[in-house]
PDB file of C-alpha atoms in Angstrom:
ATOM      1  CA  MET A   1     127.509 101.163  82.879  1.00  0.00           C
ATOM      2  CA  HIS A   2     129.470 100.002  85.918  1.00  0.00           C
ATOM      3  CA  GLU A   3     129.608  96.230  86.379  1.00  0.00           C
ATOM      4  CA  PHE A   4     130.362  94.158  89.471  1.00  0.00           C
ATOM      5  CA  THR A   5     129.990  90.614  90.797  1.00  0.00           C
ATOM      6  CA  LEU A   6     128.990  89.998  94.420  1.00  0.00           C
ATOM      7  CA  ASN A   7     128.417  86.490  95.807  1.00  0.00           C
ATOM      8  CA  GLY A   8     128.139  85.163  92.300  1.00  0.00           C
ATOM      9  CA  ILE A   9     125.518  87.770  91.346  1.00  0.00           C
ATOM     10  CA  SER A  10     126.316  89.933  88.311  1.00  0.00           C
ATOM     11  CA  LEU A  11     125.245  93.540  88.805  1.00  0.00           C
ATOM     12  CA  GLY A  12     125.076  96.507  86.469  1.00  0.00           C
ATOM     13  CA  LEU A  13     124.643 100.083  87.652  1.00  0.00           C
ATOM     14  CA  PRO A  14     124.128 102.957  85.199  1.00  0.00           C
ATOM     15  CA  ALA A  15     126.643 105.761  85.613  1.00  0.00           C
ATOM     16  CA  GLY A  16     123.887 108.290  86.289  1.00  0.00           C
ATOM     17  CA  LEU A  17     122.849 106.443  89.447  1.00  0.00           C
ATOM     18  CA  ALA A  18     126.333 105.809  90.806  1.00  0.00           C
ATOM     19  CA  THR A  19     128.036 107.788  93.555  1.00  0.00           C
ATOM     20  CA  PRO A  20     131.617 107.258  94.761  1.00  0.00           C
ATOM     21  CA  GLU A  21     130.295 105.767  98.009  1.00  0.00           C
ATOM     22  CA  ILE A  22     128.057 103.253  96.252  1.00  0.00           C
ATOM     23  CA  LEU A  23     130.770 102.331  93.757  1.00  0.00           C
ATOM     24  CA  GLY A  24     133.263 101.853  96.574  1.00  0.00           C
ATOM     25  CA  LYS A  25     130.968  99.460  98.417  1.00  0.00           C
ATOM     26  CA  LEU A  26     130.215  97.506  95.262  1.00  0.00           C
ATOM     27  CA  ALA A  27     133.941  97.260  94.533  1.00  0.00           C
ATOM     28  CA  ASP A  28     134.981  96.054  97.991  1.00  0.00           C
ATOM     29  CA  GLY A  29     131.991  93.753  98.504  1.00  0.00           C
ATOM     30  CA  THR A  30     130.415  95.618 101.419  1.00  0.00           C
ATOM     31  CA  TYR A  31     127.367  96.777  99.443  1.00  0.00           C
ATOM     32  CA  GLU A  32     124.263  95.548 101.324  1.00  0.00           C
ATOM     33  CA  ALA A  33     126.508  92.943 102.928  1.00  0.00           C
ATOM     34  CA  ASP A  34     124.427  92.539 106.085  1.00  0.00           C
ATOM     35  CA  GLU A  35     121.175  92.323 104.119  1.00  0.00           C
ATOM     36  CA  ALA A  36     122.687  89.719 101.787  1.00  0.00           C
ATOM     37  CA  ARG A  37     124.028  87.718 104.717  1.00  0.00           C
ATOM     38  CA  SER A  38     120.590  87.682 106.364  1.00  0.00           C
ATOM     39  CA  ALA A  39     118.819  86.649 103.169  1.00  0.00           C
ATOM     40  CA  GLU A  40     121.203  83.765 102.565  1.00  0.00           C
ATOM     41  CA  ARG A  41     120.631  82.500 106.098  1.00  0.00           C
ATOM     42  CA  CYS A  42     116.832  82.480 106.088  1.00  0.00           C
ATOM     43  CA  VAL A  43     115.655  82.001 102.488  1.00  0.00           C
ATOM     44  CA  ARG A  44     115.265  78.393 101.398  1.00  0.00           C
ATOM     45  CA  GLU A  45     114.102  76.656  98.262  1.00  0.00           C
ATOM     46  CA  GLY A  46     110.365  77.016  97.751  1.00  0.00           C
ATOM     47  CA  MET A  47     109.857  79.736 100.344  1.00  0.00           C
ATOM     48  CA  ARG A  48     107.754  82.704  99.302  1.00  0.00           C
ATOM     49  CA  VAL A  49     109.717  85.915  99.824  1.00  0.00           C
ATOM     50  CA  LEU A  50     108.358  89.459 100.082  1.00  0.00           C
ATOM     51  CA  GLU A  51     111.083  92.083  99.644  1.00  0.00           C
ATOM     52  CA  LEU A  52     110.242  95.694 100.438  1.00  0.00           C
ATOM     53  CA  GLY A  53     112.817  98.071  98.977  1.00  0.00           C
ATOM     54  CA  ALA A  54     114.662  96.261  96.187  1.00  0.00           C
ATOM     55  CA  GLY A  55     117.380  98.822  95.415  1.00  0.00           C
ATOM     56  CA  ILE A  56     119.259  97.614  92.330  1.00  0.00           C
ATOM     57  CA  GLY A  57     118.089  94.036  92.791  1.00  0.00           C
ATOM     58  CA  TYR A  58     121.111  92.489  94.500  1.00  0.00           C
ATOM     59  CA  VAL A  59     119.261  90.906  97.425  1.00  0.00           C
ATOM     60  CA  THR A  60     116.337  90.262  95.072  1.00  0.00           C
ATOM     61  CA  ALA A  61     118.610  88.108  92.920  1.00  0.00           C
ATOM     62  CA  LEU A  62     120.014  86.255  95.932  1.00  0.00           C
ATOM     63  CA  CYS A  63     116.486  85.418  97.081  1.00  0.00           C
ATOM     64  CA  ALA A  64     115.409  84.357  93.593  1.00  0.00           C
ATOM     65  CA  ARG A  65     118.459  82.121  93.264  1.00  0.00           C
ATOM     66  CA  ARG A  66     117.649  80.339  96.528  1.00  0.00           C
ATOM     67  CA  ALA A  67     113.833  80.299  96.596  1.00  0.00           C
ATOM     68  CA  GLY A  68     113.080  80.323  92.866  1.00  0.00           C
ATOM     69  CA  PRO A  69     112.144  83.520  90.980  1.00  0.00           C
ATOM     70  CA  GLU A  70     108.455  82.613  90.912  1.00  0.00           C
ATOM     71  CA  ASN A  71     108.401  82.748  94.731  1.00  0.00           C
ATOM     72  CA  VAL A  72     109.795  86.285  95.052  1.00  0.00           C
ATOM     73  CA  LEU A  73     107.700  89.468  95.137  1.00  0.00           C
ATOM     74  CA  SER A  74     109.757  92.673  95.297  1.00  0.00           C
ATOM     75  CA  VAL A  75     108.602  96.264  95.657  1.00  0.00           C
ATOM     76  CA  GLU A  76     110.612  99.370  94.786  1.00  0.00           C
ATOM     77  CA  ALA A  77     109.475 103.001  94.974  1.00  0.00           C
ATOM     78  CA  ASN A  78     112.169 104.694  92.878  1.00  0.00           C
ATOM     79  CA  PRO A  79     111.010 104.456  89.241  1.00  0.00           C
ATOM     80  CA  ALA A  80     114.582 104.885  87.943  1.00  0.00           C
ATOM     81  CA  LEU A  81     115.577 101.609  89.596  1.00  0.00           C
ATOM     82  CA  LEU A  82     112.906  99.394  88.030  1.00  0.00           C
ATOM     83  CA  PRO A  83     114.757  98.821  84.715  1.00  0.00           C
ATOM     84  CA  VAL A  84     117.998  98.324  86.660  1.00  0.00           C
ATOM     85  CA  ILE A  85     116.412  95.589  88.771  1.00  0.00           C
ATOM     86  CA  GLU A  86     114.940  93.906  85.708  1.00  0.00           C
ATOM     87  CA  ASP A  87     118.297  94.036  83.922  1.00  0.00           C
ATOM     88  CA  ASN A  88     120.155  92.595  86.905  1.00  0.00           C
ATOM     89  CA  LEU A  89     117.684  89.750  87.251  1.00  0.00           C
ATOM     90  CA  ALA A  90     117.928  89.022  83.521  1.00  0.00           C
ATOM     91  CA  ARG A  91     121.735  88.999  83.493  1.00  0.00           C
ATOM     92  CA  ASN A  92     121.646  86.347  86.230  1.00  0.00           C
ATOM     93  CA  GLY A  93     119.094  84.183  84.457  1.00  0.00           C
ATOM     94  CA  LEU A  94     116.392  84.875  87.032  1.00  0.00           C
ATOM     95  CA  PRO A  95     113.251  85.890  85.129  1.00  0.00           C
ATOM     96  CA  GLY A  96     109.924  85.413  86.835  1.00  0.00           C
ATOM     97  CA  VAL A  97     110.340  87.653  89.899  1.00  0.00           C
ATOM     98  CA  THR A  98     107.226  89.781  90.416  1.00  0.00           C
ATOM     99  CA  LEU A  99     108.308  93.430  90.593  1.00  0.00           C
ATOM    100  CA  ILE A 100     105.900  96.114  91.783  1.00  0.00           C
ATOM    101  CA  HIS A 101     106.402  99.870  91.652  1.00  0.00           C
ATOM    102  CA  GLY A 102     105.285 101.628  94.812  1.00  0.00           C
ATOM    103  CA  ALA A 103     106.113 102.907  98.279  1.00  0.00           C
ATOM    104  CA  VAL A 104     105.019 100.419 100.924  1.00  0.00           C
ATOM    105  CA  THR A 105     103.301 101.644 104.061  1.00  0.00           C
ATOM    106  CA  GLY A 106     100.380 100.702 106.301  1.00  0.00           C
ATOM    107  CA  PRO A 107      96.717 100.830 105.243  1.00  0.00           C
ATOM    108  CA  VAL A 108      96.147 103.104 102.229  1.00  0.00           C
ATOM    109  CA  ALA A 109      93.177 104.319 100.220  1.00  0.00           C
ATOM    110  CA  PRO A 110      92.649 102.849  96.736  1.00  0.00           C
ATOM    111  CA  ASP A 111      94.829 104.488  94.049  1.00  0.00           C
ATOM    112  CA  ALA A 112      96.612 106.623  96.670  1.00  0.00           C
ATOM    113  CA  MET A 113      99.756 108.454  95.539  1.00  0.00           C
ATOM    114  CA  ALA A 114     102.472 110.260  97.487  1.00  0.00           C
ATOM    115  CA  ASP A 115     105.618 112.305  96.983  1.00  0.00           C
ATOM    116  CA  PHE A 116     108.732 110.148  97.163  1.00  0.00           C
ATOM    117  CA  ALA A 117     112.013 112.011  97.698  1.00  0.00           C
ATOM    118  CA  VAL A 118     114.773 110.529  95.512  1.00  0.00           C
ATOM    119  CA  SER A 119     118.195 111.246  96.965  1.00  0.00           C
ATOM    120  CA  THR A 120     121.432 111.490  95.013  1.00  0.00           C
ATOM    121  CA  GLY A 121     122.650 108.014  94.157  1.00  0.00           C
ATOM    122  CA  TYR A 122     119.254 106.513  95.185  1.00  0.00           C
ATOM    123  CA  THR A 123     120.233 105.132  98.625  1.00  0.00           C
ATOM    124  CA  GLY A 124     118.352 106.883 101.398  1.00  0.00           C
ATOM    125  CA  SER A 125     115.386 107.805  99.201  1.00  0.00           C
ATOM    126  CA  SER A 126     112.161 107.826 101.204  1.00  0.00           C
ATOM    127  CA  LEU A 127     108.685 109.241 101.662  1.00  0.00           C
ATOM    128  CA  ASP A 128     109.938 111.725 104.253  1.00  0.00           C
ATOM    129  CA  GLY A 129     113.449 112.386 102.968  1.00  0.00           C
ATOM    130  CA  LYS A 130     115.177 115.120 100.995  1.00  0.00           C
ATOM    131  CA  GLY A 131     115.677 115.108  97.265  1.00  0.00           C
ATOM    132  CA  LYS A 132     113.790 115.383  94.018  1.00  0.00           C
ATOM    133  CA  ALA A 133     110.143 114.493  94.637  1.00  0.00           C
ATOM    134  CA  VAL A 134     108.405 112.054  92.307  1.00  0.00           C
ATOM    135  CA  LYS A 135     104.826 110.832  92.550  1.00  0.00           C
ATOM    136  CA  VAL A 136     104.600 107.129  93.338  1.00  0.00           C
ATOM    137  CA  PRO A 137     101.745 104.751  94.161  1.00  0.00           C
ATOM    138  CA  LEU A 138     101.273 103.862  97.811  1.00  0.00           C
ATOM    139  CA  VAL A 139     101.058 100.139  98.478  1.00  0.00           C
ATOM    140  CA  SER A 140      99.610  98.585 101.622  1.00  0.00           C
ATOM    141  CA  VAL A 141     101.862  96.025 103.284  1.00  0.00           C
ATOM    142  CA  HIS A 142      98.724  94.181 104.389  1.00  0.00           C
ATOM    143  CA  ASP A 143      97.540  93.813 100.785  1.00  0.00           C
ATOM    144  CA  LEU A 144     100.956  92.485  99.758  1.00  0.00           C
ATOM    145  CA  ILE A 145     101.010  89.989 102.602  1.00  0.00           C
ATOM    146  CA  TRP A 146      97.502  88.807 101.868  1.00  0.00           C
ATOM    147  CA  ALA A 147      98.272  88.355  98.161  1.00  0.00           C
ATOM    148  CA  HIS A 148     101.690  86.693  98.495  1.00  0.00           C
ATOM    149  CA  LYS A 149     101.437  84.887 101.866  1.00  0.00           C
ATOM    150  CA  PRO A 150     105.193  85.098 102.454  1.00  0.00           C
ATOM    151  CA  HIS A 151     107.345  82.800 104.548  1.00  0.00           C
ATOM    152  CA  VAL A 152     110.052  85.487 104.590  1.00  0.00           C
ATOM    153  CA  VAL A 153     109.730  89.278 104.690  1.00  0.00           C
ATOM    154  CA  LEU A 154     112.807  91.425 104.051  1.00  0.00           C
ATOM    155  CA  MET A 155     112.520  95.197 104.305  1.00  0.00           C
ATOM    156  CA  ASP A 156     114.654  98.276 103.937  1.00  0.00           C
ATOM    157  CA  VAL A 157     112.195 101.114 103.504  1.00  0.00           C
ATOM    158  CA  GLU A 158     113.950 104.044 105.177  1.00  0.00           C
ATOM    159  CA  GLY A 159     111.600 104.477 108.126  1.00  0.00           C
ATOM    160  CA  ALA A 160     108.298 103.479 106.525  1.00  0.00           C
ATOM    161  CA  GLU A 161     108.435 100.281 108.600  1.00  0.00           C
ATOM    162  CA  ALA A 162     107.033 102.333 111.495  1.00  0.00           C
ATOM    163  CA  GLU A 163     103.574 102.223 109.855  1.00  0.00           C
ATOM    164  CA  MET A 164     103.427  98.505 109.068  1.00  0.00           C
ATOM    165  CA  PHE A 165     102.733  96.949 112.448  1.00  0.00           C
ATOM    166  CA  ASN A 166      99.249  98.118 113.334  1.00  0.00           C
ATOM    167  CA  ARG A 167      97.357  94.867 112.726  1.00  0.00           C
ATOM    168  CA  PRO A 168      98.271  91.172 112.455  1.00  0.00           C
ATOM    169  CA  TRP A 169      99.890  89.792 109.328  1.00  0.00           C
ATOM    170  CA  LYS A 170      97.955  86.740 108.144  1.00  0.00           C
ATOM    171  CA  CYS A 171     100.657  84.651 106.515  1.00  0.00           C
ATOM    172  CA  PRO A 172     102.849  81.624 107.307  1.00  0.00           C
ATOM    173  CA  LEU A 173     105.735  83.887 108.325  1.00  0.00           C
ATOM    174  CA  ARG A 174     108.947  82.101 109.307  1.00  0.00           C
ATOM    175  CA  PHE A 175     111.469  84.952 109.142  1.00  0.00           C
ATOM    176  CA  CYS A 176     111.267  88.740 109.121  1.00  0.00           C
ATOM    177  CA  VAL A 177     114.405  90.844 108.665  1.00  0.00           C
ATOM    178  CA  MET A 178     114.365  94.640 108.579  1.00  0.00           C
ATOM    179  CA  GLU A 179     116.738  97.557 108.723  1.00  0.00           C
ATOM    180  CA  LEU A 180     115.707  99.847 111.553  1.00  0.00           C
ATOM    181  CA  HIS A 181     115.980 103.637 111.266  1.00  0.00           C
ATOM    182  CA  PRO A 182     115.984 104.819 114.900  1.00  0.00           C
ATOM    183  CA  ARG A 183     116.665 108.442 113.954  1.00  0.00           C
ATOM    184  CA  LYS A 184     113.272 108.561 112.264  1.00  0.00           C
ATOM    185  CA  TYR A 185     111.080 107.404 115.147  1.00  0.00           C
ATOM    186  CA  HIS A 186     110.824 107.069 118.921  1.00  0.00           C
ATOM    187  CA  PRO A 187     112.256 103.989 120.685  1.00  0.00           C
ATOM    188  CA  ARG A 188     108.664 103.062 121.520  1.00  0.00           C
ATOM    189  CA  THR A 189     108.168 102.319 117.824  1.00  0.00           C
ATOM    190  CA  ILE A 190     110.950  99.735 117.980  1.00  0.00           C
ATOM    191  CA  LYS A 191     109.295  98.233 121.059  1.00  0.00           C
ATOM    192  CA  LYS A 192     106.008  98.145 119.121  1.00  0.00           C
ATOM    193  CA  ILE A 193     107.716  96.205 116.319  1.00  0.00           C
ATOM    194  CA  VAL A 194     109.293  93.740 118.734  1.00  0.00           C
ATOM    195  CA  ASP A 195     106.001  93.249 120.586  1.00  0.00           C
ATOM    196  CA  PHE A 196     104.191  92.742 117.276  1.00  0.00           C
ATOM    197  CA  MET A 197     106.609  90.025 116.237  1.00  0.00           C
ATOM    198  CA  SER A 198     106.351  88.357 119.635  1.00  0.00           C
ATOM    199  CA  ALA A 199     102.556  88.298 119.321  1.00  0.00           C
ATOM    200  CA  MET A 200     103.012  86.440 116.019  1.00  0.00           C
ATOM    201  CA  ASP A 201     105.163  83.846 117.824  1.00  0.00           C
ATOM    202  CA  LEU A 202     108.401  85.156 116.348  1.00  0.00           C
ATOM    203  CA  THR A 203     111.485  85.785 118.454  1.00  0.00           C
ATOM    204  CA  TYR A 204     114.748  87.698 118.055  1.00  0.00           C
ATOM    205  CA  ASP A 205     117.068  85.875 115.690  1.00  0.00           C
ATOM    206  CA  PRO A 206     120.780  86.484 116.361  1.00  0.00           C
ATOM    207  CA  VAL A 207     121.713  84.646 113.154  1.00  0.00           C
ATOM    208  CA  THR A 208     120.081  87.196 110.839  1.00  0.00           C
ATOM    209  CA  SER A 209     120.608  90.267 113.041  1.00  0.00           C
ATOM    210  CA  ARG A 210     123.571  92.628 112.896  1.00  0.00           C
ATOM    211  CA  GLY A 211     123.827  96.323 113.743  1.00  0.00           C
ATOM    212  CA  LYS A 212     120.636  98.050 112.574  1.00  0.00           C
ATOM    213  CA  ILE A 213     119.514  94.847 110.824  1.00  0.00           C
ATOM    214  CA  LEU A 214     116.985  93.225 113.135  1.00  0.00           C
ATOM    215  CA  GLY A 215     115.899  89.674 112.425  1.00  0.00           C
ATOM    216  CA  PHE A 216     113.083  87.550 113.835  1.00  0.00           C
ATOM    217  CA  ARG A 217     112.287  83.879 113.339  1.00  0.00           C
ATOM    218  CA  LYS A 218     109.350  81.657 114.121  1.00  0.00           C
ATOM    219  CA  VAL A 219     109.656  79.918 117.460  1.00  0.00           C
ATOM    220  CA  TRP A 220     110.129  76.218 116.867  1.00  0.00           C
ATOM    221  CA  GLY A 221     111.115  73.579 119.354  1.00  0.00           C
ATOM    222  CA  ALA A 222     114.349  71.624 119.622  1.00  0.00           C
ATOM    223  CA  GLY A 223     114.516  68.973 116.950  1.00  0.00           C
ATOM    224  CA  GLU A 224     111.709  70.505 114.896  1.00  0.00           C
ATOM    225  CA  ASP A 225     112.356  70.990 111.206  1.00  0.00           C
ATOM    226  CA  PRO A 226     111.374  74.567 110.261  1.00  0.00           C
ATOM    227  CA  ASP A 227     110.625  73.341 106.734  1.00  0.00           C
ATOM    228  CA  ALA A 228     107.778  71.280 108.168  1.00  0.00           C
ATOM    229  CA  LEU A 229     106.220  74.503 109.468  1.00  0.00           C
ATOM    230  CA  MET A 230     105.813  75.921 105.963  1.00  0.00           C
ATOM    231  CA  GLY A 231     102.064  75.921 105.527  1.00  0.00           C
ATOM    232  CA  ASP A 232      99.616  78.178 103.758  1.00  0.00           C
ATOM    233  CA  ALA A 233      97.980  81.114 105.465  1.00  0.00           C
ATOM    234  CA  PRO A 234      94.382  80.773 106.646  1.00  0.00           C
ATOM    235  CA  ALA A 235      91.768  81.310 103.980  1.00  0.00           C
ATOM    236  CA  GLY A 236      89.741  84.502 103.882  1.00  0.00           C
ATOM    237  CA  PRO A 237      90.584  88.170 103.554  1.00  0.00           C
ATOM    238  CA  GLU A 238      92.114  90.227 106.336  1.00  0.00           C
ATOM    239  CA  GLU A 239      89.681  92.036 108.547  1.00  0.00           C
TER     240      GLU A 239
END
């Protein structure tokens, strides 16, 4: 077991999942640095957080530490990472995070399964990637949003984000931060994402954006307290 501490978060990584590149980033503090920076800038106490693509649970733990574990719902497709995430949350005293196994996409049929390609060292694993294929449940982003009603959505799903913006999200969304994967889709898909966020009254957020990490925040006026905008989503199921 390799052990590291990043931003006060204790992390363990089994040797079988480690690659020299991952170990190097964990050692020098650059592992998921942009994602961690974004999470620490938008997650606040009491906010409900939906994390799509939990990895080894580093950003999960940061969100749980700030928002409270009971407010965090995280989804991870790679079954080998689920016990790692649980262990890393436990070693930081953050029980209570809801962890779901599945690959998140757009609308899906009930009990749908798909091949998920697990790459060496786990980073880069995806529904359309290369690597050992394992069967995983498909999870609809719309069902997750309806169930959790997040104020913050964080996603790193290796291109699956292209399928998630085909109908409105009914939730009190205040921030959305995602890693884009422009090699996996046409620039029009990025425009579709930006237009979708704009239609939800969210705008580009330079504070949480960096490189391929694209952040959006709710549009609030000068002098408005964003905490006062934290309300519940409208009642009733999505259409």
